């Protein structure tokens, strides 16, 4: 069973369904004889669908198919989670860039005038609160 789980994980990562079945692995030994034409023909006839049968003609068990489906769902969920993280990171970086730009602009406008700086800080804080609401998904 552990070998089946390993092979299913390998199939999900590589997208190669043929690695699911031990009999499908290509031999690395030069000692193995090539399959005769008759055996090759019979093997081809035994195959119905790569999803349902191995090259040897054996049907994948229900447990194997369920495990394969579960691994595919987990892989798909992982891809969705990575996309959400990337989107959240992009939003956070845009928010930080926006706040920095507003802060730099406030400092440039205020110069050494403390009164003007105090007034512009309020406007800047409103901007920071607005960015926070947007980042959390709240309405304006």
Short mmCIF file of N, CA and C in Angstrom, two decimals:
data_model
loop_
_atom_site.label_atom_id
_atom_site.label_comp_id
_atom_site.label_asym_id
_atom_site.label_seq_id
_atom_site.Cartn_x
_atom_site.Cartn_y
_atom_site.Cartn_z
N UNK A 1 0.83 -1.19 0.00
CA UNK A 1 0.00 0.00 0.00
C UNK A 1 0.87 1.26 0.00
N UNK A 2 1.96 1.22 0.80
CA UNK A 2 2.85 2.38 0.86
C UNK A 2 3.46 2.65 -0.51
N UNK A 3 3.79 1.57 -1.24
CA UNK A 3 4.35 1.73 -2.57
C UNK A 3 3.33 2.36 -3.51
N UNK A 4 2.06 1.98 -3.38
CA UNK A 4 1.01 2.55 -4.22
C UNK A 4 0.84 4.04 -3.92
N UNK A 5 0.87 4.40 -2.65
CA UNK A 5 0.76 5.82 -2.26
C UNK A 5 1.93 6.60 -2.86
N UNK A 6 3.14 6.03 -2.77
CA UNK A 6 4.31 6.70 -3.33
C UNK A 6 4.16 6.89 -4.84
N UNK A 7 3.72 5.83 -5.53
CA UNK A 7 3.57 5.92 -6.98
C UNK A 7 2.46 6.90 -7.37
N UNK A 8 1.38 6.95 -6.58
CA UNK A 8 0.31 7.91 -6.88
C UNK A 8 0.80 9.34 -6.68
N UNK A 9 1.56 9.56 -5.63
CA UNK A 9 2.14 10.88 -5.41
C UNK A 9 3.05 11.28 -6.56
N UNK A 10 3.84 10.32 -7.03
CA UNK A 10 4.74 10.57 -8.16
C UNK A 10 3.93 10.89 -9.41
N UNK A 11 2.82 10.21 -9.61
CA UNK A 11 1.98 10.44 -10.79
C UNK A 11 1.37 11.83 -10.75
N UNK A 12 0.94 12.28 -9.57
CA UNK A 12 0.34 13.61 -9.44
C UNK A 12 1.39 14.67 -9.72
N UNK A 13 2.61 14.48 -9.20
CA UNK A 13 3.67 15.47 -9.40
C UNK A 13 4.11 15.55 -10.85
N UNK A 14 4.28 14.41 -11.49
CA UNK A 14 4.82 14.39 -12.85
C UNK A 14 3.74 14.42 -13.93
N UNK A 15 2.51 14.06 -13.58
CA UNK A 15 1.45 13.98 -14.57
C UNK A 15 1.53 12.72 -15.42
N UNK A 16 2.41 11.81 -15.05
CA UNK A 16 2.60 10.56 -15.80
C UNK A 16 1.84 9.44 -15.12
N UNK A 17 0.72 9.01 -15.72
CA UNK A 17 -0.07 7.94 -15.11
C UNK A 17 0.62 6.60 -15.22
N UNK A 18 1.54 6.45 -16.15
CA UNK A 18 2.19 5.16 -16.34
C UNK A 18 3.04 4.76 -15.14
N UNK A 19 3.51 5.73 -14.34
CA UNK A 19 4.35 5.36 -13.20
C UNK A 19 3.51 4.79 -12.06
N UNK A 20 2.19 4.77 -12.20
CA UNK A 20 1.34 4.21 -11.16
C UNK A 20 1.51 2.71 -11.02
N UNK A 21 1.92 2.09 -12.07
CA UNK A 21 1.96 0.64 -12.07
C UNK A 21 3.39 0.16 -12.20
N UNK A 22 3.78 -0.71 -11.27
CA UNK A 22 5.16 -1.19 -11.24
C UNK A 22 5.55 -1.87 -12.54
N UNK A 23 4.60 -2.53 -13.19
CA UNK A 23 4.92 -3.24 -14.42
C UNK A 23 5.20 -2.29 -15.58
N UNK A 24 4.84 -1.00 -15.43
CA UNK A 24 5.05 -0.04 -16.50
C UNK A 24 6.41 0.63 -16.46
N UNK A 25 7.13 0.45 -15.42
CA UNK A 25 8.42 1.11 -15.31
C UNK A 25 9.38 0.50 -16.31
N UNK A 26 10.15 1.36 -16.92
CA UNK A 26 11.08 0.90 -17.93
C UNK A 26 12.25 0.20 -17.28
N UNK A 27 12.61 -0.98 -17.75
CA UNK A 27 13.73 -1.69 -17.14
C UNK A 27 15.04 -0.98 -17.43
N UNK A 28 15.90 -0.94 -16.44
CA UNK A 28 17.21 -0.34 -16.63
C UNK A 28 18.24 -1.41 -16.94
N UNK A 29 17.87 -2.64 -16.74
CA UNK A 29 18.79 -3.75 -16.98
C UNK A 29 18.78 -4.12 -18.46
N UNK A 30 19.96 -4.38 -19.01
CA UNK A 30 20.05 -4.78 -20.41
C UNK A 30 19.80 -6.27 -20.57
N UNK A 31 19.67 -7.01 -19.47
CA UNK A 31 19.49 -8.46 -19.53
C UNK A 31 18.09 -8.86 -19.94
N UNK A 32 17.10 -7.98 -19.77
CA UNK A 32 15.73 -8.33 -20.10
C UNK A 32 15.56 -8.45 -21.61
N UNK A 33 14.83 -9.46 -22.02
CA UNK A 33 14.59 -9.69 -23.44
C UNK A 33 13.44 -8.79 -23.90
N UNK A 34 13.48 -8.34 -25.14
CA UNK A 34 12.37 -7.54 -25.65
C UNK A 34 11.11 -8.40 -25.76
N UNK A 35 9.96 -7.77 -25.64
CA UNK A 35 8.68 -8.46 -25.71
C UNK A 35 8.45 -8.88 -27.16
N UNK A 36 8.02 -10.13 -27.33
CA UNK A 36 7.77 -10.62 -28.69
C UNK A 36 6.58 -9.89 -29.29
N UNK A 37 6.46 -9.96 -30.62
CA UNK A 37 5.38 -9.28 -31.32
C UNK A 37 4.01 -9.76 -30.87
N UNK A 38 3.87 -11.08 -30.65
CA UNK A 38 2.59 -11.64 -30.22
C UNK A 38 2.22 -11.14 -28.83
N UNK A 39 3.20 -11.14 -27.91
CA UNK A 39 2.93 -10.64 -26.56
C UNK A 39 2.59 -9.16 -26.58
N UNK A 40 3.27 -8.42 -27.41
CA UNK A 40 2.99 -6.98 -27.53
C UNK A 40 1.57 -6.77 -28.04
N UNK A 41 1.16 -7.56 -29.04
CA UNK A 41 -0.20 -7.43 -29.59
C UNK A 41 -1.24 -7.76 -28.53
N UNK A 42 -1.02 -8.85 -27.77
CA UNK A 42 -1.96 -9.23 -26.72
C UNK A 42 -2.01 -8.18 -25.62
N UNK A 43 -0.85 -7.63 -25.29
CA UNK A 43 -0.80 -6.60 -24.26
C UNK A 43 -1.59 -5.37 -24.71
N UNK A 44 -1.44 -5.01 -25.98
CA UNK A 44 -2.16 -3.86 -26.51
C UNK A 44 -3.67 -4.10 -26.50
N UNK A 45 -4.09 -5.31 -26.83
CA UNK A 45 -5.51 -5.64 -26.81
C UNK A 45 -6.08 -5.61 -25.40
N UNK A 46 -5.25 -5.96 -24.41
CA UNK A 46 -5.72 -6.02 -23.03
C UNK A 46 -5.97 -4.62 -22.47
N UNK A 47 -5.31 -3.63 -23.05
CA UNK A 47 -5.48 -2.27 -22.55
C UNK A 47 -6.79 -1.69 -23.06
N UNK A 48 -7.56 -1.17 -22.13
CA UNK A 48 -8.80 -0.51 -22.51
C UNK A 48 -8.63 0.99 -22.37
N UNK A 49 -8.23 1.41 -21.19
CA UNK A 49 -8.03 2.82 -20.91
C UNK A 49 -6.88 2.92 -19.92
N UNK A 50 -5.95 3.86 -20.13
CA UNK A 50 -4.84 3.98 -19.18
C UNK A 50 -5.30 4.34 -17.77
N UNK A 51 -6.48 4.93 -17.65
CA UNK A 51 -6.98 5.27 -16.32
C UNK A 51 -7.51 4.04 -15.58
N UNK A 52 -8.01 3.07 -16.32
CA UNK A 52 -8.66 1.93 -15.70
C UNK A 52 -7.81 0.67 -15.66
N UNK A 53 -6.85 0.55 -16.57
CA UNK A 53 -6.10 -0.69 -16.67
C UNK A 53 -4.60 -0.41 -16.73
N UNK A 54 -3.85 -1.38 -16.26
CA UNK A 54 -2.40 -1.31 -16.40
C UNK A 54 -2.04 -1.89 -17.75
N UNK A 55 -0.77 -1.82 -18.10
CA UNK A 55 -0.35 -2.43 -19.36
C UNK A 55 -0.50 -3.94 -19.30
N UNK A 56 -0.51 -4.50 -18.10
CA UNK A 56 -0.72 -5.94 -17.95
C UNK A 56 -2.17 -6.33 -18.02
N UNK A 57 -3.08 -5.38 -18.11
CA UNK A 57 -4.49 -5.68 -18.22
C UNK A 57 -5.20 -5.78 -16.89
N UNK A 58 -4.54 -5.44 -15.79
CA UNK A 58 -5.16 -5.54 -14.46
C UNK A 58 -5.91 -4.26 -14.15
N UNK A 59 -7.11 -4.40 -13.62
CA UNK A 59 -7.93 -3.24 -13.25
C UNK A 59 -7.42 -2.68 -11.94
N UNK A 60 -7.30 -1.35 -11.87
CA UNK A 60 -6.90 -0.68 -10.65
C UNK A 60 -8.03 -0.82 -9.63
N UNK A 61 -7.71 -1.13 -8.39
CA UNK A 61 -8.73 -1.36 -7.37
C UNK A 61 -9.48 -0.07 -7.05
N UNK A 62 -10.66 -0.22 -6.43
CA UNK A 62 -11.43 0.95 -6.00
C UNK A 62 -10.61 1.80 -5.04
N UNK A 63 -9.91 1.12 -4.13
CA UNK A 63 -9.08 1.85 -3.17
C UNK A 63 -8.00 2.65 -3.90
N UNK A 64 -7.41 2.06 -4.92
CA UNK A 64 -6.39 2.75 -5.70
C UNK A 64 -6.95 3.96 -6.42
N UNK A 65 -8.14 3.80 -7.03
CA UNK A 65 -8.78 4.92 -7.72
C UNK A 65 -9.18 6.02 -6.75
N UNK A 66 -9.69 5.63 -5.57
CA UNK A 66 -10.08 6.63 -4.57
C UNK A 66 -8.86 7.38 -4.07
N UNK A 67 -7.78 6.66 -3.85
CA UNK A 67 -6.55 7.31 -3.40
C UNK A 67 -6.01 8.24 -4.47
N UNK A 68 -6.07 7.81 -5.71
CA UNK A 68 -5.62 8.64 -6.83
C UNK A 68 -6.47 9.91 -6.91
N UNK A 69 -7.78 9.79 -6.76
CA UNK A 69 -8.66 10.95 -6.80
C UNK A 69 -8.38 11.89 -5.63
N UNK A 70 -8.15 11.31 -4.45
CA UNK A 70 -7.85 12.14 -3.28
C UNK A 70 -6.55 12.91 -3.47
N UNK A 71 -5.56 12.26 -4.04
CA UNK A 71 -4.28 12.94 -4.28
C UNK A 71 -4.44 14.05 -5.32
N UNK A 72 -5.27 13.82 -6.33
CA UNK A 72 -5.51 14.88 -7.32
C UNK A 72 -6.22 16.07 -6.69
N UNK A 73 -7.21 15.78 -5.81
CA UNK A 73 -7.90 16.88 -5.12
C UNK A 73 -6.93 17.67 -4.25
N UNK A 74 -6.07 16.96 -3.52
CA UNK A 74 -5.09 17.64 -2.66
C UNK A 74 -4.13 18.49 -3.49
N UNK A 75 -3.69 17.96 -4.63
CA UNK A 75 -2.80 18.73 -5.49
C UNK A 75 -3.50 19.98 -6.01
N UNK A 76 -4.77 19.85 -6.40
CA UNK A 76 -5.54 21.00 -6.88
C UNK A 76 -5.74 22.02 -5.76
N UNK A 77 -6.04 21.54 -4.55
CA UNK A 77 -6.19 22.45 -3.41
C UNK A 77 -4.89 23.18 -3.12
N UNK A 78 -3.77 22.48 -3.25
CA UNK A 78 -2.47 23.12 -3.03
C UNK A 78 -2.21 24.22 -4.03
N UNK A 79 -2.58 24.00 -5.28
CA UNK A 79 -2.40 25.01 -6.31
C UNK A 79 -3.26 26.23 -6.02
N UNK A 80 -4.50 26.01 -5.59
CA UNK A 80 -5.40 27.12 -5.25
C UNK A 80 -4.84 27.91 -4.07
N UNK A 81 -4.34 27.21 -3.06
CA UNK A 81 -3.78 27.90 -1.89
C UNK A 81 -2.56 28.72 -2.26
N UNK A 82 -1.70 28.19 -3.12
CA UNK A 82 -0.52 28.95 -3.57
C UNK A 82 -0.95 30.20 -4.33
N UNK A 83 -1.99 30.09 -5.15
CA UNK A 83 -2.48 31.25 -5.89
C UNK A 83 -3.03 32.30 -4.93
N UNK A 84 -3.76 31.86 -3.91
CA UNK A 84 -4.30 32.82 -2.93
C UNK A 84 -3.17 33.53 -2.18
N UNK A 85 -2.13 32.79 -1.83
CA UNK A 85 -0.98 33.39 -1.13
C UNK A 85 -0.31 34.42 -2.03
N UNK A 86 -0.13 34.08 -3.31
CA UNK A 86 0.50 35.01 -4.25
C UNK A 86 -0.33 36.28 -4.40
N UNK A 87 -1.64 36.13 -4.47
CA UNK A 87 -2.52 37.29 -4.60
C UNK A 87 -2.46 38.15 -3.34
N UNK A 88 -2.50 37.51 -2.17
CA UNK A 88 -2.43 38.26 -0.91
C UNK A 88 -1.09 38.99 -0.79
N UNK A 89 -0.01 38.36 -1.22
CA UNK A 89 1.30 39.01 -1.18
C UNK A 89 1.33 40.22 -2.10
N UNK A 90 0.76 40.08 -3.28
CA UNK A 90 0.72 41.18 -4.23
C UNK A 90 -0.09 42.35 -3.68
N UNK A 91 -1.23 42.04 -3.07
CA UNK A 91 -2.06 43.09 -2.48
C UNK A 91 -1.31 43.79 -1.35
N UNK A 92 -0.64 43.01 -0.50
CA UNK A 92 0.10 43.60 0.63
C UNK A 92 1.22 44.51 0.13
N UNK A 93 1.95 44.06 -0.91
CA UNK A 93 3.04 44.90 -1.43
C UNK A 93 2.50 46.18 -2.06
N UNK A 94 1.39 46.08 -2.79
CA UNK A 94 0.77 47.29 -3.35
C UNK A 94 0.32 48.24 -2.25
N UNK A 95 -0.25 47.68 -1.19
CA UNK A 95 -0.71 48.52 -0.07
C UNK A 95 0.48 49.23 0.58
N UNK A 96 1.57 48.50 0.81
CA UNK A 96 2.75 49.12 1.43
C UNK A 96 3.34 50.20 0.53
N UNK A 97 3.41 49.92 -0.78
CA UNK A 97 3.92 50.93 -1.72
C UNK A 97 3.05 52.18 -1.70
N UNK A 98 1.74 51.99 -1.65
CA UNK A 98 0.82 53.12 -1.64
C UNK A 98 1.00 53.97 -0.38
N UNK A 99 1.09 53.31 0.77
CA UNK A 99 1.26 54.05 2.03
C UNK A 99 2.59 54.80 2.03
N UNK A 100 3.64 54.17 1.51
CA UNK A 100 4.95 54.83 1.48
C UNK A 100 4.91 56.05 0.56
N UNK A 101 4.26 55.93 -0.61
CA UNK A 101 4.16 57.05 -1.53
C UNK A 101 3.42 58.23 -0.89
N UNK A 102 2.32 57.93 -0.20
CA UNK A 102 1.56 59.00 0.46
C UNK A 102 2.39 59.64 1.57
N UNK A 103 3.12 58.82 2.34
CA UNK A 103 3.96 59.35 3.42
C UNK A 103 5.07 60.24 2.85
N UNK A 104 5.72 59.78 1.78
CA UNK A 104 6.77 60.59 1.15
C UNK A 104 6.21 61.90 0.61
N UNK A 105 5.03 61.84 0.02
CA UNK A 105 4.41 63.04 -0.53
C UNK A 105 4.05 64.03 0.59
N UNK A 106 3.53 63.49 1.71
CA UNK A 106 3.20 64.35 2.86
C UNK A 106 4.45 65.06 3.37
N UNK A 107 5.55 64.33 3.50
CA UNK A 107 6.80 64.94 3.99
C UNK A 107 7.29 66.03 3.03
N UNK A 108 7.15 65.77 1.72
CA UNK A 108 7.58 66.75 0.73
C UNK A 108 6.72 68.01 0.81
N UNK A 109 5.41 67.84 0.92
CA UNK A 109 4.51 68.99 0.99
C UNK A 109 4.71 69.81 2.27
N UNK A 110 4.84 69.12 3.39
CA UNK A 110 4.92 69.81 4.68
C UNK A 110 6.26 70.49 4.87
N UNK A 111 7.31 69.88 4.37
CA UNK A 111 8.64 70.47 4.58
C UNK A 111 8.92 70.58 6.06
N UNK A 112 9.27 71.79 6.52
CA UNK A 112 9.56 72.03 7.95
C UNK A 112 8.38 72.64 8.69
N UNK A 113 7.25 72.78 8.04
CA UNK A 113 6.07 73.39 8.66
C UNK A 113 5.35 72.33 9.51
N UNK A 114 5.47 72.45 10.83
CA UNK A 114 4.89 71.46 11.75
C UNK A 114 3.36 71.49 11.73
N UNK A 115 2.77 72.66 11.57
CA UNK A 115 1.32 72.76 11.54
C UNK A 115 0.75 72.05 10.31
N UNK A 116 1.33 72.33 9.16
CA UNK A 116 0.88 71.68 7.93
C UNK A 116 1.12 70.17 8.01
N UNK A 117 2.24 69.78 8.59
CA UNK A 117 2.55 68.36 8.75
C UNK A 117 1.48 67.67 9.59
N UNK A 118 1.06 68.32 10.69
CA UNK A 118 0.04 67.73 11.56
C UNK A 118 -1.28 67.57 10.81
N UNK A 119 -1.65 68.54 9.99
CA UNK A 119 -2.88 68.44 9.21
C UNK A 119 -2.79 67.33 8.16
N UNK A 120 -1.66 67.24 7.50
CA UNK A 120 -1.48 66.22 6.46
C UNK A 120 -1.38 64.81 7.04
N UNK A 121 -0.93 64.69 8.29
CA UNK A 121 -0.87 63.38 8.94
C UNK A 121 -2.28 62.80 9.06
N UNK A 122 -3.27 63.65 9.35
CA UNK A 122 -4.65 63.16 9.44
C UNK A 122 -5.12 62.60 8.10
N UNK A 123 -4.81 63.30 7.02
CA UNK A 123 -5.18 62.83 5.68
C UNK A 123 -4.47 61.50 5.39
N UNK A 124 -3.19 61.44 5.77
CA UNK A 124 -2.43 60.21 5.54
C UNK A 124 -3.02 59.05 6.34
N UNK A 125 -3.41 59.29 7.57
CA UNK A 125 -4.00 58.23 8.41
C UNK A 125 -5.32 57.74 7.82
N UNK A 126 -6.11 58.67 7.25
CA UNK A 126 -7.34 58.24 6.57
C UNK A 126 -7.01 57.31 5.41
N UNK A 127 -5.96 57.64 4.69
CA UNK A 127 -5.53 56.78 3.58
C UNK A 127 -5.11 55.40 4.10
N UNK A 128 -4.36 55.35 5.19
CA UNK A 128 -3.91 54.08 5.77
C UNK A 128 -5.11 53.24 6.19
N UNK A 129 -6.10 53.86 6.82
CA UNK A 129 -7.31 53.13 7.23
C UNK A 129 -8.08 52.60 6.01
N UNK A 130 -8.16 53.42 4.98
CA UNK A 130 -8.86 53.01 3.76
C UNK A 130 -8.14 51.82 3.11
N UNK A 131 -6.82 51.86 3.05
CA UNK A 131 -6.04 50.76 2.48
C UNK A 131 -6.25 49.49 3.31
N UNK A 132 -6.29 49.64 4.63
CA UNK A 132 -6.51 48.48 5.51
C UNK A 132 -7.87 47.85 5.25
N UNK A 133 -8.90 48.68 5.08
CA UNK A 133 -10.23 48.15 4.79
C UNK A 133 -10.25 47.41 3.45
N UNK A 134 -9.61 47.99 2.46
CA UNK A 134 -9.56 47.35 1.14
C UNK A 134 -8.83 46.01 1.24
N UNK A 135 -7.73 46.00 1.96
CA UNK A 135 -6.93 44.78 2.08
C UNK A 135 -7.72 43.68 2.79
N UNK A 136 -8.52 44.04 3.77
CA UNK A 136 -9.33 43.05 4.49
C UNK A 136 -10.57 42.64 3.71
N UNK A 137 -10.85 43.36 2.62
CA UNK A 137 -12.01 43.00 1.80
C UNK A 137 -13.27 43.73 2.20
N UNK A 138 -13.15 44.73 3.07
CA UNK A 138 -14.32 45.51 3.48
C UNK A 138 -14.65 46.55 2.41
N UNK A 139 -15.88 47.01 2.45
CA UNK A 139 -16.30 48.05 1.51
C UNK A 139 -15.68 49.38 1.91
N UNK A 140 -15.66 50.30 0.96
CA UNK A 140 -15.12 51.64 1.22
C UNK A 140 -15.94 52.25 2.30
#
